Short mmCIF file of C-alpha atoms and ligand atoms in Angstrom, two decimals:
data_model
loop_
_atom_site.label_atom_id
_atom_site.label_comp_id
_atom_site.label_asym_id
_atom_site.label_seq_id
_atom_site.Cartn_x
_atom_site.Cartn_y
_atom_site.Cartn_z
CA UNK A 1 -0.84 -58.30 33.14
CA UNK A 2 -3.45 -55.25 33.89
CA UNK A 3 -0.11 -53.64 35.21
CA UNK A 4 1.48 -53.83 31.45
CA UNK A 5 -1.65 -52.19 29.48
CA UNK A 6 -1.16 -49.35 32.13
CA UNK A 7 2.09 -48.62 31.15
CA UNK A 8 1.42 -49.15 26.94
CA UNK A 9 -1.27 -46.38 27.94
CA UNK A 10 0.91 -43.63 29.77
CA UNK A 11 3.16 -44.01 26.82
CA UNK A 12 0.46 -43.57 24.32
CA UNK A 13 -0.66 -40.63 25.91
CA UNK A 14 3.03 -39.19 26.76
CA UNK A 15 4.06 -39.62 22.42
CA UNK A 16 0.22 -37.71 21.68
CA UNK A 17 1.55 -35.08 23.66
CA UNK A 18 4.36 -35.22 22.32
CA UNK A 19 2.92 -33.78 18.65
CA UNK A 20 1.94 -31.67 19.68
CA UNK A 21 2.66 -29.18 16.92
CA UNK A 22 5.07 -26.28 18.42
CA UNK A 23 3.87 -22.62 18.98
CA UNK A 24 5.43 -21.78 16.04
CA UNK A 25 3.35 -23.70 13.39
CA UNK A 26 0.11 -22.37 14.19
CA UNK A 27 -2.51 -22.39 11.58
CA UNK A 28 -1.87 -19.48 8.85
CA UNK A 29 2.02 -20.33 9.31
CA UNK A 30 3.67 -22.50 6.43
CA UNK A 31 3.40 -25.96 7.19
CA UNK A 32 0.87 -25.85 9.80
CA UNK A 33 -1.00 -29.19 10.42
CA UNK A 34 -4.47 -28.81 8.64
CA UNK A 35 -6.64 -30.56 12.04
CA UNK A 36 -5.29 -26.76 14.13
CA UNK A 37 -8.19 -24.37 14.28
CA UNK A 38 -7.96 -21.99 11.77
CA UNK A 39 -6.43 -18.05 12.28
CA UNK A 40 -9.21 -15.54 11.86
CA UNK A 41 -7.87 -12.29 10.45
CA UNK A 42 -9.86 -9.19 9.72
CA UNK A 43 -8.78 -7.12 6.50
CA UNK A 44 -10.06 -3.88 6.65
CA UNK A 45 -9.33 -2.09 2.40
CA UNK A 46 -9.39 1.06 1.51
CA UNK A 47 -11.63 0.01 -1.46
CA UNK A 48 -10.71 -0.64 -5.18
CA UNK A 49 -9.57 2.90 -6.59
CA UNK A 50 -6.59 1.84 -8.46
CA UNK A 51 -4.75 -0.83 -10.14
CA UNK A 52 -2.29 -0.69 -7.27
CA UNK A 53 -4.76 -1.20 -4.42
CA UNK A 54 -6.42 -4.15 -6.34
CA UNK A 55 -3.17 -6.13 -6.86
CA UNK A 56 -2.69 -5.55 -3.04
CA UNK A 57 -6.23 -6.60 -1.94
CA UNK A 58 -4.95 -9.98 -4.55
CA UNK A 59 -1.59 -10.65 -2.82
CA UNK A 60 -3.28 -10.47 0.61
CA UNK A 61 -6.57 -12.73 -0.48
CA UNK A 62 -4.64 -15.08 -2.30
CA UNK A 63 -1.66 -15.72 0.54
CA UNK A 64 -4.52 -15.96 3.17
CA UNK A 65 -5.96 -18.91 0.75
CA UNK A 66 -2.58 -20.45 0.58
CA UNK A 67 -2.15 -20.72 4.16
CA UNK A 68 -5.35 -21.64 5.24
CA UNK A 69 -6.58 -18.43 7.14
CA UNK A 70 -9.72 -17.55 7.45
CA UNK A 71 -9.84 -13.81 5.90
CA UNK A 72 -13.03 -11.66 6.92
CA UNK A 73 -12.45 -9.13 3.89
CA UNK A 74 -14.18 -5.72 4.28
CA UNK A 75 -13.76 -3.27 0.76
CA UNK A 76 -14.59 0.50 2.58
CA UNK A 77 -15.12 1.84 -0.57
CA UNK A 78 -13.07 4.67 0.49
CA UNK A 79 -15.14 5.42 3.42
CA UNK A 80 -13.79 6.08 6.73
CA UNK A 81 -16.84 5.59 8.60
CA UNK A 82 -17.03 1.90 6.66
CA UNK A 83 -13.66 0.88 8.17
CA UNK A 84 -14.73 1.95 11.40
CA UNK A 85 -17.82 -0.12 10.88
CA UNK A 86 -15.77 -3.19 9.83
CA UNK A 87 -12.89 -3.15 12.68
CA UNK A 88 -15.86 -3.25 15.22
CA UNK A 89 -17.43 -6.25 13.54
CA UNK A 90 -14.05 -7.81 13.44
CA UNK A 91 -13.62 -6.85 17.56
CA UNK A 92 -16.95 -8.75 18.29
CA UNK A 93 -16.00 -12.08 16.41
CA UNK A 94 -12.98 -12.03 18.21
CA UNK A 95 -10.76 -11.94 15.06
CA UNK A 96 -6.68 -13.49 16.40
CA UNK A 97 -5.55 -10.34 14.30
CA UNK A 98 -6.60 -7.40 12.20
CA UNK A 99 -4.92 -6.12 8.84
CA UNK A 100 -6.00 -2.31 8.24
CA UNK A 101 -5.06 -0.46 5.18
CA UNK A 102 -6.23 3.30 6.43
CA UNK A 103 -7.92 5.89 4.11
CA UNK A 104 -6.93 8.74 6.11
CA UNK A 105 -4.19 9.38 8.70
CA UNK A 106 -6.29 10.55 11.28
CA UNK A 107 -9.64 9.85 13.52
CA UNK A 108 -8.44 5.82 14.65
CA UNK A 109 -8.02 6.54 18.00
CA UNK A 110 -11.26 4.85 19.85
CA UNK A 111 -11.80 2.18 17.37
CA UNK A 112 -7.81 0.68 17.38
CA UNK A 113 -8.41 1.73 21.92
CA UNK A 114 -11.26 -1.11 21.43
CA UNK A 115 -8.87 -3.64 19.38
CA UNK A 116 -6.40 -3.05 21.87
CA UNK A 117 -8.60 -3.92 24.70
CA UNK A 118 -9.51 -6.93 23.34
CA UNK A 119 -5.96 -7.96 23.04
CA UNK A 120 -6.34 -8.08 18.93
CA UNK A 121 -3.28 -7.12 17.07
CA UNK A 122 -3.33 -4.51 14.60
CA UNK A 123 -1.01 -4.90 11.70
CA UNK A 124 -1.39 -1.08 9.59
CA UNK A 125 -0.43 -1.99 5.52
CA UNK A 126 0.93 0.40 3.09
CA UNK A 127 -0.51 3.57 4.85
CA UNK A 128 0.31 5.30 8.07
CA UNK A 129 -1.91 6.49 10.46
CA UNK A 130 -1.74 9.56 13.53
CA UNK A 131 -2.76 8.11 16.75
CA UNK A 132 -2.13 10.03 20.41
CA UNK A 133 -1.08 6.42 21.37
CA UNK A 134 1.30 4.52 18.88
CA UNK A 135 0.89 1.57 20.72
CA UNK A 136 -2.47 1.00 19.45
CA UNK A 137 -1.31 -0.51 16.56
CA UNK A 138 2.02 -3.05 16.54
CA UNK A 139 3.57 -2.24 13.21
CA UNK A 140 2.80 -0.95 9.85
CA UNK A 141 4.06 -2.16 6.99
CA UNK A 142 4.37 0.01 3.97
CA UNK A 143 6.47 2.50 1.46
CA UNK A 144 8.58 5.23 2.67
CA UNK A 145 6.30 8.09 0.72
CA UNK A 146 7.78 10.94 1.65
CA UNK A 147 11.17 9.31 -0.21
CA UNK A 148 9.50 8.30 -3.42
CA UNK A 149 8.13 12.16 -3.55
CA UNK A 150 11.83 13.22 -3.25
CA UNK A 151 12.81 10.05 -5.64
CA UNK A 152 10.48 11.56 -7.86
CA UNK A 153 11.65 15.45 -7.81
CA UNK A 154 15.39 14.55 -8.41
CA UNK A 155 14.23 12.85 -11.27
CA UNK A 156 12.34 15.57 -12.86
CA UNK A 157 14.81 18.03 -11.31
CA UNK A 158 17.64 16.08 -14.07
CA UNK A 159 15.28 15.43 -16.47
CA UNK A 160 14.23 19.32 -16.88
CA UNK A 161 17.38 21.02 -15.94
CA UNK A 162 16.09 22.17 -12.99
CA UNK A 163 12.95 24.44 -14.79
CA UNK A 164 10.03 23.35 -15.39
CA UNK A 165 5.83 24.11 -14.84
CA UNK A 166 4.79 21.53 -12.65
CA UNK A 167 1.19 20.29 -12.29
CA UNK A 168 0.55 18.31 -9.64
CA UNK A 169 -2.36 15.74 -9.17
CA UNK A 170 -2.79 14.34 -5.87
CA UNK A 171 -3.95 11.53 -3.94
CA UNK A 172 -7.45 11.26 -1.53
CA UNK A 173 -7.05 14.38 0.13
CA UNK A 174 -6.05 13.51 4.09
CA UNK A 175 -4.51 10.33 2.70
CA UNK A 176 -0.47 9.74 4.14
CA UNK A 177 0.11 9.04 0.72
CA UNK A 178 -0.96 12.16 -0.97
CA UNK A 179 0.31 13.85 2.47
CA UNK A 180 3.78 12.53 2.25
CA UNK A 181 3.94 12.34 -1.32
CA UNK A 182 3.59 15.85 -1.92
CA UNK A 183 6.26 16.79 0.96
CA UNK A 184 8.96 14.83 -0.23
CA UNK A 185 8.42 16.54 -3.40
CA UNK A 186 8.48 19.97 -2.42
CA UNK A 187 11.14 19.23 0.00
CA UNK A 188 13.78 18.80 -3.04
CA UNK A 189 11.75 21.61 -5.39
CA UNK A 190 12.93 24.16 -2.95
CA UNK A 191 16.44 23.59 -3.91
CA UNK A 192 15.25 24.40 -7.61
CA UNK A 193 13.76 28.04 -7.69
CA UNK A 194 12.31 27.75 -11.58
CA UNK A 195 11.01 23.94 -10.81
CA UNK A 196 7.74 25.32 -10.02
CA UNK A 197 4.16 23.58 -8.75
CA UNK A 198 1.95 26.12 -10.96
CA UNK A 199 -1.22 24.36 -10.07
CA UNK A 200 -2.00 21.55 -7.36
CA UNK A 201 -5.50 19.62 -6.96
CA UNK A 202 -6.78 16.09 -5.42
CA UNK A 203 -7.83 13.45 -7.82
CA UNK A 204 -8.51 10.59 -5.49
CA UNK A 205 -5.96 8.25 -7.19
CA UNK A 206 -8.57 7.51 -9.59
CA UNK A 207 -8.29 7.52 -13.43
CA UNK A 208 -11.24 9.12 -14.14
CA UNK A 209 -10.55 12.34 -11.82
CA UNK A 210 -6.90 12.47 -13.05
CA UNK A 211 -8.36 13.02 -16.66
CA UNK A 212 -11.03 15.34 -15.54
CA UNK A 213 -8.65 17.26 -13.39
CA UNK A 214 -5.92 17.34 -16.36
CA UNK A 215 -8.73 18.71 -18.47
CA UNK A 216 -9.55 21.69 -15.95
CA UNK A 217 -6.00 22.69 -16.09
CA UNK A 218 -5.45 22.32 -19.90
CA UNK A 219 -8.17 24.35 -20.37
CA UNK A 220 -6.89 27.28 -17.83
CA UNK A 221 -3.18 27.20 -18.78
CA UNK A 222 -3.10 25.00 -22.00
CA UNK A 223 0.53 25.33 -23.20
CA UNK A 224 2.19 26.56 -19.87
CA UNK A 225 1.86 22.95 -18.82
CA UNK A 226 5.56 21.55 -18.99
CA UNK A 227 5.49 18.15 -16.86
CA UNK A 228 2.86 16.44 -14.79
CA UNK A 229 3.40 14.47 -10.98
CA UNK A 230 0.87 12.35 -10.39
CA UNK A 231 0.81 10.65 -6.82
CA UNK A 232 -0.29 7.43 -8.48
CA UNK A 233 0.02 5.77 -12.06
CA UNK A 234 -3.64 5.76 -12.44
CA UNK A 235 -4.01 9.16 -12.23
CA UNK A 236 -1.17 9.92 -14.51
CA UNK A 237 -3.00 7.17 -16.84
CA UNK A 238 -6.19 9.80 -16.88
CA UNK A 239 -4.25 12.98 -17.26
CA UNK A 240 -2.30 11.34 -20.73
CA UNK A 241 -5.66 10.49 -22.17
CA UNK A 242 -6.64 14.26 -21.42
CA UNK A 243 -3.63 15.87 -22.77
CA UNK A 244 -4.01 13.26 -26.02
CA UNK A 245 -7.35 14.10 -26.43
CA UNK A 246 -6.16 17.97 -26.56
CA UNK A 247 -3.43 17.67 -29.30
CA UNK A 248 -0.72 17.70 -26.41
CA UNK A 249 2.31 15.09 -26.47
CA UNK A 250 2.37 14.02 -23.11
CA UNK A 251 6.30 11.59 -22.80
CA UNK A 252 7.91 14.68 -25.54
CA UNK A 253 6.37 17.98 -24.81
CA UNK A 254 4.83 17.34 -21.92
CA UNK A 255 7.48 14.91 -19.12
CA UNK A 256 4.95 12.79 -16.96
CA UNK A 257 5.96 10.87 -13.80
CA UNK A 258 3.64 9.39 -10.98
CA UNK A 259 3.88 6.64 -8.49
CA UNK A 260 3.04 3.01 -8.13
CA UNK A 261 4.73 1.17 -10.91
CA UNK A 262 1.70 -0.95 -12.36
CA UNK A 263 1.56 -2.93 -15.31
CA UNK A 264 -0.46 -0.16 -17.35
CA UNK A 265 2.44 2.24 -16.25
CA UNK A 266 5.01 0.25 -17.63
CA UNK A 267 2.62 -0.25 -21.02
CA UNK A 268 2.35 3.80 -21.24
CA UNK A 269 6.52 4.12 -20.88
CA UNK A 270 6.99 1.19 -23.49
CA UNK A 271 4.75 3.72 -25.71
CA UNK A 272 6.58 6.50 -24.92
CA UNK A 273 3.78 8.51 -22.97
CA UNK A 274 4.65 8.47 -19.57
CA UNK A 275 8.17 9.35 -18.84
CA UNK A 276 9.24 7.57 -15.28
CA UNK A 277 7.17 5.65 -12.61
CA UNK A 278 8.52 5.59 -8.59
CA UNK A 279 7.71 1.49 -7.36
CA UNK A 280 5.56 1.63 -4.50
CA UNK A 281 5.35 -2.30 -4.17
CA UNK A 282 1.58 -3.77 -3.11
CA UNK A 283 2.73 -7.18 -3.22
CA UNK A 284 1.86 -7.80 0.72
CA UNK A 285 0.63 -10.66 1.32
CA UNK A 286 3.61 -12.76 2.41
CA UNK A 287 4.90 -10.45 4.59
CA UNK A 288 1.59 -9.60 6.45
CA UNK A 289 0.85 -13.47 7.57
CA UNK A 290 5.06 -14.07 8.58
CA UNK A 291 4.06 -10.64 10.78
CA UNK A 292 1.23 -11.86 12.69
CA UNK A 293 2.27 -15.20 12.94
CA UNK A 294 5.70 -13.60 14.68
CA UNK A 295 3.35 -11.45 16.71
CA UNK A 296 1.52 -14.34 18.01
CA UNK A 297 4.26 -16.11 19.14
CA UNK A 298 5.15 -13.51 21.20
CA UNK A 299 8.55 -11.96 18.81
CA UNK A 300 9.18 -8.52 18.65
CA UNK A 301 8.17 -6.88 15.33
CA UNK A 302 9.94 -3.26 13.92
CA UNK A 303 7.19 -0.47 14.06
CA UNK A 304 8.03 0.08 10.65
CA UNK A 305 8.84 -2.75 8.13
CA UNK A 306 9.58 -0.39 5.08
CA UNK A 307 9.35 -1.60 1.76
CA UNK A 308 12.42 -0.59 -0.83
CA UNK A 309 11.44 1.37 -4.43
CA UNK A 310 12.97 1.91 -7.47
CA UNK A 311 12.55 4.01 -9.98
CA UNK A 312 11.71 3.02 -13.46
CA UNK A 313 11.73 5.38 -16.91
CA UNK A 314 10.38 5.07 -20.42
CA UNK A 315 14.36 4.31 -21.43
CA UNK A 316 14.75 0.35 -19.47
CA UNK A 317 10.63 -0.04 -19.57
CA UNK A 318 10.57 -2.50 -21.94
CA UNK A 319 13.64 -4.90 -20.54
CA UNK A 320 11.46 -5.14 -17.68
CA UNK A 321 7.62 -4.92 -18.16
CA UNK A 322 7.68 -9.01 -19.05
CA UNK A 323 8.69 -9.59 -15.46
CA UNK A 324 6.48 -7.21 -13.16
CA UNK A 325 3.99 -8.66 -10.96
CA UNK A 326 2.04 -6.33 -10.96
O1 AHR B 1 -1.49 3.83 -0.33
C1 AHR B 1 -0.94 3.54 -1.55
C2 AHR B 1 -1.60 4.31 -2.66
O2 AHR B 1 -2.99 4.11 -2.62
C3 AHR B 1 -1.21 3.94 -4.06
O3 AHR B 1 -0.16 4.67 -4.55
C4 AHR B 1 -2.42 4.28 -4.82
O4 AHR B 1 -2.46 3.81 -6.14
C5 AHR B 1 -3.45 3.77 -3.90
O5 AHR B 1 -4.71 3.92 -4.22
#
């Protein structure tokens, strides 16, 4: 008899191990059994500057919730030195993975050497960074910038017949956004001698600094000012309220396009004050935990999973604004 209960055991044991749940369903992955330990990620944000960043920082919270992860969020408040402070917190809890939305391009080199060490993945979202060793991070996911600054020249290059007085307000100086923004921009002006950047000046994606920046140059060249690029919507938000405020039409006299594609964007071309927006999509989330959780399981990830844009003006605004996300 003992003989019998020794083989119901083994068999026990042998069906236990077998469900086992595979490599592929770890915890954060969809349908991951709820007993498996739970992924720790570290999200490193740039902070809260625009409506853009804070529908990212959402996406990325709320997928983290649906799947289970355990999200150490860390909001930089557009501090460099804070992100380093956070990645090195994350290193020492021995995070599975990290999630790092850069402020600046540059200066990641011995914090990202330290991740790397420890064998913790680095997954860069919706800005690039310049490292010496581009294996210290595995892949970043983002926007091709330097393309919506060209999407958004072309644009104004038809819209203005090839002349116009530019003003440009751009993004957190040292940022690859403002950086590549600008580039692809100038990169199609050259083909258009009278398209012309009269005046150029950082704004910090913020609302507030695109008005008060708007207002400097209203006040030094006042009706010169024939169209406004603005390397984000909220920015382009400020500088309508400024040119408003000064008796200045901005959508009719004054052509306004920026970047981003945000609800209040698409409110502002309904009302016929900002011309066209380029879609630089935040909506992350999803495609950050399918990443690491292909990372993890040892599949080969592109060093660039780009996002695609469109382009939006003032004329199809309202067919659309009831189904943004954003
Ligand atoms: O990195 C993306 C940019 O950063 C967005 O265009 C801007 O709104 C944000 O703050």
């Amino acid at each position: 008899m003992k003989w019998m209960w020794m083989v119901a055991l083994v068999a026990l044991v042998g069906c236990k191990s077998e469900n086992k749940a595979p490599a592929s369903a770890e915890a954060g992955a969809p349908g991951a059994p709820a007993a498996q330990k739970k992924l720790s990620v570290g999200f490193s944000q740039v902070g809260a500057e625009s409506a853009w960043r804070t529908a990212e920082t959402q996406s990325i919270r709320g997928e983290a919730e649906k799947r289970g992860v355990d999200l150490k969020f860390a909001d930089a408040q557009g501090k460099q030195a804070q992100q380093i402070q956070a990645l090195t917190s994350f290193i020492a809890q021995k995070v599975d993975a990290i999630v790092l939305a850069p402020v600046v391009e540059t200066g990641w080199d011995v914090v990202l050497s330290q991740a790397k060490q420890a064998n913790i993945p680095v997954i860069l979202v919706d800005r690039g960074i310049k490292v010496t060793d581009d294996s210290l991070y595995t892949t970043l996911i983002a926007s091709d910038f330097v393309e919506e600054g060209r999407m958004a020249a072309e644009w104004l290059a038809k819209q203005t017949n090839g002349k116009a007085n530019v003003y440009e307000l751009q993004g957190t100086t040292g940022a690859a956004p403002a950086i590549d923004r600008k580039k692809g921009f100038e990169e199609v002006l050259a083909k258009y001698p009278e398209l012309k950047i009269v005046k150029s000046q950082s704004a910090d994606f913020t609302r507030a600094k695109g008005k008060e920046v708007m207002e400097a140059f209203i006040k030094s060249d006042g009706q010169q000012i024939q169209a406004v690029y603005a390397h984000n919507d909220d920015m382009a938000l400020g500088a309508i309220q400024a040119l408003e405020e000064a008796g200045m039409k901005p959508g009719e006299g004054v052509t306004v396009i920026s970047v981003d594609g945000v609800k209040g964007a698409f409110e502002a071309m309904v009302a016929g004050k900002l011309n066209a927006t380029v879609e630089c999509n935040p909506l992350m989330g999803p495609l950050v935990f399918d990443t690491i959780t292909k990372v993890r399981s040892g599949e080969k990830v592109e060093k660039f999973i780009k996002n695609t844009d469109r382009l939006f003006e003032k004329t199809n605004a309202a067919q659309v604004i009831g189904s943004r996300e954003y």
